mmCIF file of C-alpha atoms in Angstrom:
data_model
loop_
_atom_site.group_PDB
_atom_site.id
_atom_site.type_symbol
_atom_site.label_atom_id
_atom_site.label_comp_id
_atom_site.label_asym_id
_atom_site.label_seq_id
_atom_site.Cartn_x
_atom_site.Cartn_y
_atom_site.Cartn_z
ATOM 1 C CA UNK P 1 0.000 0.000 0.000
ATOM 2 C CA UNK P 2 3.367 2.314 0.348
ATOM 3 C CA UNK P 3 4.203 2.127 -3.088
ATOM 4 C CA UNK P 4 0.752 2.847 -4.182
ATOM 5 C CA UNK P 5 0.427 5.974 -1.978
ATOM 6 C CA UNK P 6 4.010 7.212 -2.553
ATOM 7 C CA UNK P 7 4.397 6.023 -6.028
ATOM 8 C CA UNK P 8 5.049 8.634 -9.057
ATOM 9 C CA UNK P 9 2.672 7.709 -11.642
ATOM 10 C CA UNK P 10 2.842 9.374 -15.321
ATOM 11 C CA UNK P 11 0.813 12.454 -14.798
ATOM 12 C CA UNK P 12 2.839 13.613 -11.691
ATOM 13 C CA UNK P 13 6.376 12.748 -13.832
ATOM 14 C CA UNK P 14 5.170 14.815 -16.316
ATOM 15 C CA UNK P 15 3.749 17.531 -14.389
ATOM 16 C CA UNK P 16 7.671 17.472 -12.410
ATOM 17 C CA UNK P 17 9.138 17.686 -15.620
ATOM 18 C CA UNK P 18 7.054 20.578 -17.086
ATOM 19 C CA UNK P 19 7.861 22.798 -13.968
ATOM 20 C CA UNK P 20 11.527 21.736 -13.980
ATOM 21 C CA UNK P 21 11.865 23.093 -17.827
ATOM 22 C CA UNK P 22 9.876 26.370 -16.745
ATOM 23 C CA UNK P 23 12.286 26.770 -14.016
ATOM 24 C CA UNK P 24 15.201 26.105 -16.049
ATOM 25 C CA UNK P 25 14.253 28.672 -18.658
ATOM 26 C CA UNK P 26 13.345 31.294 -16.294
ATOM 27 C CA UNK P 27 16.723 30.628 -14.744
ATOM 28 C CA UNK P 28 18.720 31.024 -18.141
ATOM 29 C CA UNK P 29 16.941 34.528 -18.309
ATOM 30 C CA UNK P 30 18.187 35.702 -15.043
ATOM 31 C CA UNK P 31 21.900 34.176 -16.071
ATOM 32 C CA UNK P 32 21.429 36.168 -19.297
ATOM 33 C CA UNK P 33 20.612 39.667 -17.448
ATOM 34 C CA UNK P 34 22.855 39.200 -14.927
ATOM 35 C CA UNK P 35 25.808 38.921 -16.825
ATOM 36 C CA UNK P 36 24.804 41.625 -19.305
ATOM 37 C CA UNK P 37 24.792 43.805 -16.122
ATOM 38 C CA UNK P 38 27.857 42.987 -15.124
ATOM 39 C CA UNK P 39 29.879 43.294 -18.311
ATOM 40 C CA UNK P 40 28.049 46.781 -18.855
ATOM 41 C CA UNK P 41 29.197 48.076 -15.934
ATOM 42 C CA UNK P 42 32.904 46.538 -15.903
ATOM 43 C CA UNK P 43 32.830 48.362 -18.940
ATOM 44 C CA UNK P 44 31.597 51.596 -17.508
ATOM 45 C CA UNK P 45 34.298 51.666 -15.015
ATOM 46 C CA UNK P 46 36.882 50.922 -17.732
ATOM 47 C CA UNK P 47 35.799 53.828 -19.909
ATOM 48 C CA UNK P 48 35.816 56.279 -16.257
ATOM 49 C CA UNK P 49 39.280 54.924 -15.791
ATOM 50 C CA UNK P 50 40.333 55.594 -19.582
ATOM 51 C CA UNK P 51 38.619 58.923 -19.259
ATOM 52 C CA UNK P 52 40.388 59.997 -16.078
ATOM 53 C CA UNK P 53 43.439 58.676 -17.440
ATOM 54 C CA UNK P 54 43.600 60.645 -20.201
ATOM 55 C CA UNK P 55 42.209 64.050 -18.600
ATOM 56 C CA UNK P 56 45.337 63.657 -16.278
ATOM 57 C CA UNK P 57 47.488 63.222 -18.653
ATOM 58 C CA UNK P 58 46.299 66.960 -20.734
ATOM 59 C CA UNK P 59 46.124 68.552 -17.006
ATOM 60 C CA UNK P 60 50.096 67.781 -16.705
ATOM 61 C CA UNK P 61 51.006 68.360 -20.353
ATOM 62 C CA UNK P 62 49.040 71.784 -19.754
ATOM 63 C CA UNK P 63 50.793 72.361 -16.347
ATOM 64 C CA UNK P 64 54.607 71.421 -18.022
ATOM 65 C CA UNK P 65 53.953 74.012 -20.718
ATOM 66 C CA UNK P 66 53.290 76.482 -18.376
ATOM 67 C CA UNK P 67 56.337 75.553 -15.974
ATOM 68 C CA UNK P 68 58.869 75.960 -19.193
ATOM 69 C CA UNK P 69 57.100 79.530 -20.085
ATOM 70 C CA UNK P 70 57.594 80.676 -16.822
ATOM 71 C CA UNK P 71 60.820 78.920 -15.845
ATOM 72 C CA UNK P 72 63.546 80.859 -17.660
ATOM 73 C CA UNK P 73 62.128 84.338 -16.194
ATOM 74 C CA UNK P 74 61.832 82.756 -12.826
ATOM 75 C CA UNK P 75 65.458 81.801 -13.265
ATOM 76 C CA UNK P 76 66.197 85.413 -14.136
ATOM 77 C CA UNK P 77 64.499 86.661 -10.476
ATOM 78 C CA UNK P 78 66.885 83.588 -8.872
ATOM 79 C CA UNK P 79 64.339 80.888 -8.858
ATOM 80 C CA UNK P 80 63.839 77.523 -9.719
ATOM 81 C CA UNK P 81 60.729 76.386 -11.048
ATOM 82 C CA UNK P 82 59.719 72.270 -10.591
ATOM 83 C CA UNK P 83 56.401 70.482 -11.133
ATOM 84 C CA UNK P 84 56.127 67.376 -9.057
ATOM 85 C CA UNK P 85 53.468 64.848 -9.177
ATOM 86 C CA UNK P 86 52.862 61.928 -6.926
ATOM 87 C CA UNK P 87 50.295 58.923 -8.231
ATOM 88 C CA UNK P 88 50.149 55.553 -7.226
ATOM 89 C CA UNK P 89 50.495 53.594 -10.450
ATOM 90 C CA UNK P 90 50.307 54.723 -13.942
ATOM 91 C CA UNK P 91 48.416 53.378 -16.409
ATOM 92 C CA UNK P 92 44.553 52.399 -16.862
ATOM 93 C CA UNK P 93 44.506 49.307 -15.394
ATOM 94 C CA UNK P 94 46.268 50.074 -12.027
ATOM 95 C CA UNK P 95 43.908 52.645 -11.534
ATOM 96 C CA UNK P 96 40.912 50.354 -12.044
ATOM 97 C CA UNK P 97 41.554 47.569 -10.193
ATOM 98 C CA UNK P 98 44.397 48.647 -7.407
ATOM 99 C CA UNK P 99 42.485 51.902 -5.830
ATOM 100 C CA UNK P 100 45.197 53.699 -4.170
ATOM 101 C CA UNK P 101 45.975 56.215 -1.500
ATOM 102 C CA UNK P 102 47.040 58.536 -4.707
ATOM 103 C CA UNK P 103 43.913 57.795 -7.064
ATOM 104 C CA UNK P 104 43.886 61.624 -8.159
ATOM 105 C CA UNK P 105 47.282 62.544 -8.412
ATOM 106 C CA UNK P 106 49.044 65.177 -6.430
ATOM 107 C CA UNK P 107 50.425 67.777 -8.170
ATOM 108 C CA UNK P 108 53.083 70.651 -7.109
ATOM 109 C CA UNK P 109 54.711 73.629 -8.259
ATOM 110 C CA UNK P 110 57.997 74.219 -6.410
ATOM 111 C CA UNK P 111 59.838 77.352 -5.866
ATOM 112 C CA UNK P 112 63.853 76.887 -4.663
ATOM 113 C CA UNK P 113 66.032 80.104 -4.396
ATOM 114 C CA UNK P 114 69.077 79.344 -6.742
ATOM 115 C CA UNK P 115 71.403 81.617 -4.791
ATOM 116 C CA UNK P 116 70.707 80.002 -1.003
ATOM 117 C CA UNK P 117 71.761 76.814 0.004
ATOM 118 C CA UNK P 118 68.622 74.933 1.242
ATOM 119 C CA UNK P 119 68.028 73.980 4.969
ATOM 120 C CA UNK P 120 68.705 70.752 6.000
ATOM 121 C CA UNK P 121 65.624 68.860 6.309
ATOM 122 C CA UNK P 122 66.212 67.860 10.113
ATOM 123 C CA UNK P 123 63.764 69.373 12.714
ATOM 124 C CA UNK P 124 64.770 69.924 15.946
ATOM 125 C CA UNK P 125 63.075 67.865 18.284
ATOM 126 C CA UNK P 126 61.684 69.955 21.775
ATOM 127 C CA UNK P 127 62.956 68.572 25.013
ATOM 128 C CA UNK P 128 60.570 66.858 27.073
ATOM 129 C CA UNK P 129 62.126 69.142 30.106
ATOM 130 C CA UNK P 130 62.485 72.924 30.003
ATOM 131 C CA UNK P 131 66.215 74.364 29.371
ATOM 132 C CA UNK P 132 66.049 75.703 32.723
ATOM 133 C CA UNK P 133 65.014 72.308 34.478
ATOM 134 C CA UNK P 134 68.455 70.604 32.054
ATOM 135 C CA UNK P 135 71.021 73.074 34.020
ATOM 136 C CA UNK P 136 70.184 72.868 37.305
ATOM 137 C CA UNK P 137 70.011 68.985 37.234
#
């Protein structure tokens, strides 16, 4: 009497089967869309990255052309005139994937008297005690 009440006869096989192909399908579309989504916005961020990329790279070709036309008069007033710029990684791809301290780059103009010998780069640390406090004891 188990096998009777348990067993799968044809209509319920078929009716399992017609569900599992619905489900299947409707499954496919979901596969489908999701990895349409995906690769749409992978390629979004790609073409920011580009983008960025290649704004950065007119900012500093616009900032070195300024440097030279002001460098020789600068030079003449006993200056020197240096552009700096600190990124993490060049190039697209490092930008995309490896986000940095230095995603937007940091740029600087420097100034250095040509005449003057530069500081040394050594600060003085304070004492902990007062100068008074170090001769008596």
């Amino acid at each position: 009497e188990y096998e009777r009440i348990h067993s799968m006869d044809d209509v319920v096989a078929a009716e399992l089967a017609y569900l599992n192909s619905a489900l299947g399908r409707q499954m496919m579309i979901w596969q489908i869309g999701l990895i349409t989504s995906l690769s749409i916005l992978f390629s979004c961020v790609l073409l920011i990255a580009v983008l960025m990329e290649r704004r950065n790279v007119a900012i500093d070709s616009q900032i070195t052309t300024a440097i030279e036309e002001v460098k020789e008069r600068a030079n003449e007033e006993g200056f020197d005139v240096e552009y700096r710029k600190k990124a993490s990684r060049q190039g697209v791809l490092f930008c995309c994937f490896l986000f940095g301290k230095y995603i937007r780059p940091t740029r600087v103009v420097v100034f250095t008297e040509l005449d003057k010998p530069s500081p040394p780069n050594t600060a003085k640390k304070a004492n902990f005690f007062s100068d008074d406090y170090q001769l008596k004891y």
